[in-house]
Amino acid sequence: MTRATRTASGVLGAAVAASLTFAACSPPPAADGSGGTATAGGGSTTQSITVWLQQKPDTASPLLGGTYGNSEILNVTQDLLVNVAADGSLEPRAATKWVLSPDAKTLTLTLADQKWSDGKPFTADDVIFTLNLYVNPAVKSPLATVLKPIAGYDEVASGAAKELSGVSKVDDHTVKLDLKNPDVGFLYTLFGATIYILQKDTVGKEDPAAVASSQIWVTPGKVPGLGPFTLTTYSPGQRAVFTKNPNFRKPVPFTTLVESLVSQDVATQQLSSGEIDVSLVAATDVATVKGLEGKGVKTVSNEVPGFDRYTVNQRKDYLKDAKVRQGLLTAIDRTGIISSIYAGQAKPVNSVFTSPKVVKDGFNTYAYDAAKAKQLLTEGGWDFNREFTIREVNNNAQRASIDQVVLKNLQDAGVKATIKPVDQAQLTEMLTKGDYDIFLYGGGSYVADPATNIPMITCANAFPKGANLPNYCNPQVDSLLTQAATITDETERSKVLTQAGKLENADVSHLYIARPTRVFAFSSKVTGGIRGGDGMSNMLMSVQDWTVK
């Protein structure tokens, strides 16, 4: 065992010990009994499932950047056109069919024949309204730039037009998207983003300037959805309770879904006691959870379609030099982190281009070397007297453990690093203001196609106008991605995308940590249908398929 690995293990132990102090802080069951086995007339048990709420939600707005907490609400109440599964495959959701024209300039969507949760028909008008709402400049959605390839985007975004000229209705269940230029990867970019389809009749009555941050999204009964459940009770900081949507496109196999906000170690303990039925398991607790098989607890796992990384705030001048970012990455003992905190259940990542369509031969691996890190930082003009802030969100023990190791690693390289916590409710504001140097986050669906990387690294997508959190910008990368969009031959397209990947790898757009394998555990109450994902929110994309006792 290396010194760095021992350091990571020690930090993890401290983090787990600290988190155990919250073991008595589990929220009480709801007064109506919906948190567990509420009984109906005659004493029979209703079909109620309780899952771990991974993070505290704020507004749960579909128009803002996703967090685990917000997405756990959205992924059961609203719906996407198409879901990008963990293996990169495309799955029908609100759209049952999608066809990209041979010239890659028109995407035609066939919509599901279903109703909204309030019983109104779901039609093409709702999709057209939704896409225009995301682009509306008054809404200020950071997800809007995903739609930039659609004809008319620039006119709507600038306020010169009210609607996207490239979005049209063929009939009530068919929508046509005309693109400004050929774009082979657009369907992956569109489907890989969290563009939730919203009801025109209800959401269209809201003020566009206020709707993104409105409380309507966490107000039970306020916003109809296409998802398998509807929100019935919301207790901030404790739980959310949902009832199955009778108008979902297939029968939902159980009545009530409860999301309970506790720390991850408490959720693991409650799997044994039966208070939690489904939870993400920390990598270091997998062996313990598998030991609960005698109590009916089972596990499912998969390599996630995204990865864990730090956004590096390149709005700050001192983080704009690639040598500085190379130095910061070289300072981090990622091998030790994978060995200890991920318990070996992760793979190293050295670029945001994780799709197999990009060839990684010759990419810099940025092996851990504190002395070399200090040299790179010096070459980049780093001021070793400058204070360096790692922001840390609450209720994620694994990421807190990683932060502790990274803190020590950076300090060993001479960086005056400190950790400054931020509450989940203030996260969007923190990211918008840029009040951080680095911040650890994960998620995404990047294995399907390299086009899914466009929102997170291109210049035009710089946050808060787009989803490019670090504000990384390399015009050469942008140019290569634009060129690749027009190439229909996959071999030639792969060559161009690989060039873009090499540039991004050299630039270190993010501090890449790892692509993990996530393990989820579920009680004997759930008998099948659960699929993995990156976090609880992704796992809930399969909730309509679960079978329960």
XYZ file of C-alpha atoms in Angstrom:
549
model
C 0.000 0.000 0.000
C 1.386 3.400 -0.969
C 1.513 6.356 1.378
C -1.060 8.127 -0.770
C -3.430 5.176 -0.575
C -3.073 5.064 3.196
C -3.835 8.792 3.272
C -6.987 8.277 1.247
C -8.090 5.404 3.483
C -7.517 7.465 6.618
C -9.477 10.374 5.274
C -12.348 8.074 4.368
C -12.440 6.617 7.853
C -12.655 10.071 9.363
C -15.450 11.044 6.986
C -17.467 7.928 7.770
C -16.979 8.416 11.503
C -18.217 11.963 11.190
C -21.237 10.948 9.126
C -22.299 8.359 11.695
C -23.189 11.171 14.064
C -26.252 11.750 11.869
C -27.560 8.216 12.409
C -30.271 9.453 14.759
C -31.413 12.162 12.367
C -33.678 10.087 10.168
C -36.875 12.028 9.464
C -39.995 10.610 11.103
C -42.643 8.890 8.988
C -45.253 11.174 7.485
C -48.390 11.624 9.558
C -50.406 9.755 6.921
C -48.118 6.749 7.163
C -47.032 7.058 3.535
C -43.373 6.684 4.431
C -43.678 2.955 4.940
C -46.459 0.405 5.107
C -49.565 2.533 5.305
C -52.663 0.391 5.618
C -55.830 0.564 3.637
C -59.268 -0.575 4.736
C -59.309 -4.194 5.876
C -55.706 -4.041 7.103
C -53.983 -4.838 3.788
C -50.686 -3.099 3.087
C -50.548 -0.534 0.300
C -47.716 -0.863 -2.214
C -45.381 1.834 -0.952
C -41.662 2.042 -1.731
C -39.208 4.314 0.122
C -35.996 5.347 -1.647
C -33.042 7.424 -0.557
C -33.240 11.103 -1.490
C -29.604 11.696 -2.379
C -29.485 15.471 -1.970
C -31.732 18.208 -0.675
C -33.779 19.670 -3.558
C -34.355 23.409 -3.902
C -36.903 24.396 -6.539
C -36.698 21.139 -8.525
C -36.964 23.306 -11.619
C -36.604 21.502 -14.967
C -35.361 24.753 -16.491
C -32.228 24.987 -14.347
C -29.112 22.853 -14.182
C -29.825 19.464 -12.651
C -28.711 18.296 -9.205
C -29.298 14.844 -7.740
C -31.975 16.153 -5.365
C -33.906 18.110 -7.986
C -33.585 15.337 -10.553
C -35.000 12.749 -8.165
C -38.242 14.720 -8.161
C -38.201 15.533 -11.864
C -37.424 12.027 -13.085
C -40.582 10.625 -11.534
C -42.975 13.532 -12.196
C -41.841 14.812 -15.606
C -40.359 13.066 -18.631
C -37.764 13.370 -21.364
C -38.243 12.783 -25.075
C -35.703 9.951 -25.054
C -33.518 8.534 -22.296
C -29.819 7.798 -22.784
C -29.298 4.578 -20.828
C -26.184 3.718 -18.840
C -24.777 1.711 -21.758
C -25.279 4.626 -24.172
C -28.331 3.185 -25.908
C -31.368 5.363 -26.650
C -34.681 4.446 -25.034
C -38.146 5.751 -25.969
C -39.847 7.971 -23.410
C -42.228 10.763 -24.453
C -41.003 10.139 -28.003
C -41.436 6.625 -29.352
C -39.500 7.093 -32.591
C -36.848 9.453 -33.948
C -35.461 9.685 -37.477
C -32.516 11.824 -38.605
C -32.645 12.610 -42.313
C -29.827 11.344 -44.591
C -28.449 14.884 -44.874
C -28.445 15.182 -41.046
C -30.467 18.401 -41.188
C -33.909 17.244 -40.009
C -34.869 15.252 -36.906
C -38.441 13.926 -36.884
C -39.981 12.860 -33.580
C -43.002 10.607 -33.160
C -44.663 11.201 -29.782
C -46.197 8.729 -27.370
C -49.972 8.471 -27.352
C -50.631 9.329 -23.716
C -52.191 11.901 -21.415
C -50.803 14.307 -18.866
C -51.328 13.471 -15.205
C -54.335 15.829 -15.181
C -55.961 13.877 -18.020
C -55.314 16.360 -20.849
C -53.895 14.937 -24.107
C -50.145 15.184 -24.697
C -49.571 16.668 -28.162
C -46.942 18.184 -30.412
C -48.010 21.614 -29.160
C -46.519 20.772 -25.747
C -43.169 19.827 -27.277
C -43.063 22.974 -29.401
C -43.965 25.103 -26.369
C -41.274 23.411 -24.266
C -38.430 23.939 -26.724
C -39.374 27.592 -27.176
C -39.602 28.083 -23.408
C -36.075 26.747 -22.826
C -34.703 29.134 -25.486
C -36.733 32.164 -24.300
C -34.104 34.700 -23.111
C -36.349 35.773 -20.224
C -36.152 32.248 -18.757
C -32.332 32.263 -18.667
C -32.062 28.485 -18.753
C -28.455 27.224 -18.851
C -29.750 24.265 -20.856
C -30.967 26.446 -23.745
C -27.735 26.252 -25.721
C -28.288 22.522 -26.256
C -30.907 23.677 -28.773
C -28.532 26.045 -30.575
C -28.304 23.861 -33.748
C -32.049 24.312 -34.401
C -32.930 26.871 -37.072
C -34.131 30.119 -35.534
C -32.298 29.650 -32.236
C -30.202 32.808 -32.589
C -33.251 34.918 -33.426
C -35.198 33.715 -30.371
C -32.208 33.917 -28.036
C -31.587 37.523 -29.105
C -35.240 38.490 -28.720
C -35.709 39.169 -32.436
C -38.222 36.314 -32.746
C -40.704 34.642 -30.416
C -40.546 31.083 -31.742
C -37.993 28.715 -33.233
C -38.491 28.689 -36.991
C -36.959 25.218 -37.154
C -39.580 23.594 -34.903
C -42.844 22.647 -36.587
C -45.886 20.464 -36.063
C -46.521 17.748 -38.631
C -49.561 16.455 -36.766
C -50.650 16.065 -33.129
C -48.092 13.315 -32.540
C -45.249 14.333 -34.838
C -42.728 17.176 -34.486
C -40.062 18.142 -37.011
C -36.808 19.854 -36.009
C -34.930 21.554 -38.843
C -31.278 22.319 -38.118
C -29.202 25.258 -39.317
C -26.456 22.937 -40.543
C -25.959 19.183 -40.866
C -25.396 17.733 -37.388
C -24.885 13.993 -37.090
C -24.624 14.099 -33.309
C -27.516 16.455 -32.557
C -29.924 13.737 -31.499
C -27.392 12.560 -28.874
C -26.879 16.127 -27.671
C -30.621 16.690 -27.425
C -31.471 13.390 -25.783
C -28.450 13.475 -23.484
C -29.568 16.790 -22.017
C -32.282 17.022 -19.384
C -34.892 18.758 -21.517
C -38.122 17.842 -19.732
C -41.343 18.150 -21.743
C -43.760 20.586 -20.066
C -47.488 21.143 -20.426
C -48.314 24.221 -22.480
C -51.725 24.805 -20.880
C -50.311 25.097 -17.343
C -46.688 26.228 -17.557
C -47.553 28.593 -20.416
C -49.514 30.740 -17.953
C -46.399 31.418 -15.848
C -44.201 34.501 -16.201
C -41.158 33.395 -18.253
C -38.906 35.673 -16.194
C -39.897 33.925 -12.949
C -40.803 30.376 -13.938
C -37.295 28.869 -13.739
C -36.917 29.623 -10.023
C -40.595 29.358 -9.113
C -41.882 27.187 -6.283
C -44.525 25.669 -8.567
C -42.274 22.679 -9.236
C -42.371 21.595 -5.570
C -46.010 22.562 -4.972
C -48.159 19.404 -5.008
C -50.838 19.448 -7.683
C -49.531 22.595 -9.358
C -47.770 21.245 -12.445
C -49.071 18.232 -14.394
C -46.444 15.837 -15.707
C -45.827 12.947 -18.076
C -43.896 10.952 -15.468
C -45.057 7.791 -13.687
C -45.855 9.652 -10.439
C -47.293 12.942 -9.198
C -46.029 14.898 -6.206
C -48.512 14.778 -3.306
C -46.467 15.883 -0.263
C -43.241 17.855 -0.053
C -41.418 18.464 3.238
C -38.245 20.474 2.538
C -35.202 18.884 4.091
C -37.075 15.679 4.942
C -39.064 13.900 2.274
C -41.168 13.956 -0.860
C -44.172 11.670 -1.342
C -45.603 10.702 -4.744
C -48.719 8.856 -5.925
C -48.760 6.874 -9.158
C -49.958 8.714 -12.256
C -53.077 6.874 -13.542
C -52.504 8.388 -16.997
C -48.940 7.167 -17.464
C -48.423 5.312 -20.755
C -48.137 1.963 -18.959
C -49.580 0.765 -15.637
C -47.377 1.769 -12.699
C -46.933 -1.344 -10.523
C -47.200 0.272 -7.093
C -49.151 3.064 -5.444
C -46.812 5.278 -3.452
C -43.194 6.387 -3.797
C -41.438 8.114 -0.891
C -38.057 9.856 -1.161
C -36.400 10.212 2.250
C -33.499 12.612 2.890
C -30.939 11.058 5.232
C -27.173 10.661 5.060
C -25.913 7.825 2.884
C -24.680 5.681 5.761
C -28.072 6.008 7.465
C -29.787 4.960 4.234
C -27.567 1.868 4.187
C -28.488 1.059 7.789
C -32.171 1.507 6.983
C -31.943 -1.084 4.217
C -31.426 -3.627 6.989
C -34.253 -2.270 9.150
C -36.680 -1.982 6.228
C -37.127 1.786 6.495
C -35.430 2.249 3.100
C -36.218 -0.022 0.165
C -33.779 1.294 -2.470
C -30.508 3.172 -2.014
C -27.207 3.939 -3.657
C -24.442 2.212 -1.711
C -21.065 3.773 -0.969
C -18.315 1.739 -2.613
C -16.737 0.976 0.772
C -20.051 -0.388 2.080
C -20.754 -2.782 -0.794
C -19.346 -5.834 1.008
C -21.427 -5.043 4.098
C -24.608 -4.631 2.056
C -24.010 -7.848 0.150
C -23.817 -9.490 3.576
C -27.475 -8.549 4.049
C -28.621 -11.003 1.376
C -29.966 -13.217 4.166
C -32.400 -10.411 4.957
C -33.534 -10.220 1.350
C -31.352 -7.276 0.288
C -30.093 -7.539 -3.280
C -27.796 -5.369 -5.382
C -27.512 -4.178 -8.973
C -24.553 -2.337 -10.440
C -23.281 -0.748 -13.635
C -20.486 1.411 -14.957
C -22.024 4.872 -15.164
C -22.427 6.810 -18.432
C -20.886 9.931 -16.873
C -17.945 10.492 -14.558
C -16.849 12.396 -11.454
C -14.774 15.551 -11.965
C -14.038 18.973 -10.526
C -15.132 22.021 -12.427
C -12.192 24.464 -12.484
C -13.473 28.035 -12.441
C -11.766 29.520 -15.497
C -13.614 32.792 -15.058
C -10.760 33.466 -12.634
C -7.619 34.666 -14.395
C -5.282 32.554 -12.278
C -6.994 29.348 -13.474
C -6.944 30.121 -17.196
C -3.423 28.830 -17.880
C -3.452 25.157 -18.958
C -0.161 24.601 -17.095
C -1.907 25.542 -13.840
C -4.714 23.061 -14.464
C -2.197 20.389 -15.485
C -0.375 21.038 -12.235
C -3.526 20.793 -10.139
C -4.476 17.488 -11.780
C -0.959 16.070 -11.427
C -1.104 16.928 -7.718
C -4.094 14.622 -7.146
C -3.500 10.988 -6.230
C -6.351 9.604 -8.299
C -4.996 6.056 -8.124
C -5.168 6.210 -4.326
C -8.672 7.702 -4.442
C -9.901 4.940 -6.768
C -8.272 2.250 -4.630
C -9.657 3.455 -1.327
C -12.680 5.715 -1.636
C -14.103 3.944 -4.685
C -12.883 0.598 -3.296
C -11.444 -0.143 -6.735
C -14.871 0.199 -8.349
C -13.901 2.957 -10.809
C -11.727 3.641 -13.829
C -9.398 6.624 -14.318
C -10.530 9.379 -16.692
C -8.215 11.802 -18.495
C -10.628 13.617 -20.773
C -14.299 14.511 -20.951
C -14.345 12.470 -24.172
C -15.166 9.098 -22.613
C -17.039 7.729 -25.632
C -15.284 4.794 -27.349
C -15.659 6.746 -30.597
C -12.665 8.832 -29.448
C -9.335 6.966 -29.520
C -7.396 7.690 -26.288
C -3.951 6.524 -27.478
C -1.344 9.170 -26.654
C -3.536 11.071 -24.184
C -1.661 12.432 -21.171
C -2.517 10.410 -18.054
C -1.338 13.025 -15.506
C 0.138 10.513 -13.079
C 0.332 11.634 -9.444
C 3.588 13.501 -8.803
C 3.641 16.289 -6.206
C 7.044 17.614 -7.332
C 6.025 17.740 -10.985
C 2.743 19.358 -9.997
C 4.578 22.142 -8.220
C 6.832 22.622 -11.275
C 3.819 22.880 -13.620
C 2.109 25.334 -11.291
C 5.260 27.438 -11.194
C 5.495 27.421 -14.998
C 1.870 28.550 -15.128
C 2.620 31.540 -12.917
C 0.896 30.223 -9.785
C 1.065 32.410 -6.679
C 1.727 29.977 -3.834
C 0.462 32.556 -1.333
C -2.964 32.583 -2.954
C -5.801 30.905 -1.054
C -7.504 28.184 -3.074
C -11.135 27.270 -2.323
C -12.655 23.816 -2.702
C -16.443 24.100 -2.339
C -18.247 21.107 -0.887
C -21.978 20.411 -0.931
C -23.643 18.660 1.980
C -24.989 15.078 2.253
C -22.516 13.254 0.025
C -20.021 11.332 2.139
C -18.073 9.908 -0.802
C -17.445 13.291 -2.368
C -16.545 14.751 1.015
C -13.945 11.991 1.358
C -12.531 12.764 -2.089
C -12.371 16.450 -1.179
C -10.333 15.638 1.921
C -7.772 13.673 -0.093
C -7.577 16.366 -2.774
C -7.147 18.996 -0.067
C -4.143 17.150 1.370
C -2.704 16.450 -2.111
C -2.892 20.103 -3.138
C -1.353 21.230 0.125
C 1.522 18.773 -0.443
C 2.113 20.524 -3.785
C 2.308 23.890 -2.052
C -1.242 25.101 -2.777
C -2.921 26.919 0.134
C -6.143 24.956 -0.296
C -9.134 25.073 2.036
C -12.597 23.497 1.966
C -15.621 25.762 2.228
C -18.996 23.992 2.556
C -22.064 25.147 0.653
C -25.652 24.150 1.318
C -27.487 22.437 -1.531
C -30.011 25.288 -1.607
C -27.244 27.790 -2.373
C -25.457 25.666 -4.969
C -26.981 27.254 -8.071
C -26.243 30.737 -6.745
C -22.650 29.732 -5.917
C -22.051 28.337 -9.393
C -23.700 31.326 -11.074
C -21.599 33.822 -9.128
C -18.472 31.723 -9.614
C -17.763 31.729 -5.878
C -15.362 28.783 -5.974
C -12.069 27.576 -7.399
C -12.976 23.918 -7.831
C -16.154 21.969 -7.100
C -16.665 18.204 -7.396
C -19.661 16.965 -9.325
C -20.661 14.026 -11.511
C -23.356 12.744 -13.797
C -23.898 13.049 -17.506
C -24.389 10.570 -20.351
C -21.215 10.824 -22.386
C -20.600 7.277 -23.615
C -23.297 7.324 -26.303
C -21.557 9.799 -28.603
C -18.925 12.584 -28.280
C -21.572 15.112 -29.338
C -22.917 14.858 -25.797
C -19.759 16.685 -24.673
C -20.634 19.812 -26.650
C -22.744 21.471 -23.928
C -20.041 21.003 -21.283
C -16.928 22.261 -23.113
C -17.748 24.595 -26.006
C -17.230 28.342 -25.753
C -20.850 29.268 -26.555
C -22.086 27.084 -23.685
C -20.199 28.908 -20.930
C -22.151 28.873 -17.654
C -24.527 30.443 -16.642
C -25.700 30.859 -20.258
C -24.914 27.207 -20.931
C -23.896 23.973 -19.215
C -20.120 24.544 -19.512
C -19.539 25.018 -15.765
C -15.798 25.804 -15.832
C -16.147 28.251 -18.753
C -13.488 26.306 -20.637
C -12.960 27.685 -24.142
C -10.691 26.511 -26.948
C -11.823 27.722 -30.416
C -9.868 24.866 -32.044
C -11.913 22.308 -30.102
C -15.105 24.106 -31.100
C -14.051 24.120 -34.749
C -13.280 20.398 -34.752
C -16.614 19.568 -33.122
C -18.396 21.683 -35.724
C -16.495 19.902 -38.472
C -17.312 16.476 -37.011
C -21.031 17.294 -36.972
C -21.085 17.350 -40.784
C -19.231 14.036 -41.307
C -21.482 11.022 -41.838
C -18.665 8.500 -42.238
C -18.045 7.254 -38.679
C -14.368 6.397 -39.259
C -13.568 9.890 -40.524
C -15.733 11.479 -37.837
C -13.859 9.525 -35.162
C -10.530 10.916 -36.410
C -11.735 14.518 -36.115
C -13.293 13.903 -32.692
C -10.059 12.303 -31.499
C -8.176 15.470 -32.480
C -10.615 17.482 -30.392
C -10.144 15.063 -27.512
C -6.359 15.383 -27.592
C -6.594 19.166 -27.400
C -9.063 19.038 -24.501
C -6.902 16.454 -22.720
C -3.888 18.762 -22.988
C -5.945 21.734 -21.810
C -7.384 19.884 -18.778
C -10.825 21.451 -19.061
C -11.801 19.783 -15.754
C -9.904 17.963 -13.019
C -10.956 14.451 -14.025
C -11.310 11.960 -11.175
C -12.929 8.680 -12.215
C -15.718 6.867 -14.002
C -17.228 4.751 -11.236
C -19.302 1.648 -11.061
C -22.329 2.473 -8.917
C -23.959 -0.153 -6.750
C -27.613 0.102 -5.724
C -29.276 -2.070 -3.093
C -32.933 -2.927 -2.763
C -35.052 -4.745 -0.203
C -37.109 -7.891 -0.659
C -40.169 -5.680 -1.197
C -38.822 -4.883 -4.680
C -38.667 -8.059 -6.754
C -37.246 -6.796 -10.049
C -37.004 -4.155 -12.752
C -34.390 -1.964 -11.074
C -31.560 -0.741 -13.283
C -28.522 1.197 -12.197
C -27.389 4.662 -13.189
C -25.069 7.415 -12.066
C -27.100 8.380 -9.026
C -30.502 7.848 -7.461
C -32.107 10.163 -10.005
C -30.864 8.081 -12.965
C -31.852 4.848 -11.252
C -35.403 6.219 -10.926
C -35.691 6.323 -14.716
C -36.669 2.642 -14.376
C -39.180 3.121 -11.533
C -42.171 2.384 -13.776
C -40.701 -1.072 -14.461
C -40.182 -2.158 -10.853
C -42.114 -5.119 -9.568
C -43.090 -5.128 -5.915
C -44.704 -7.392 -3.341
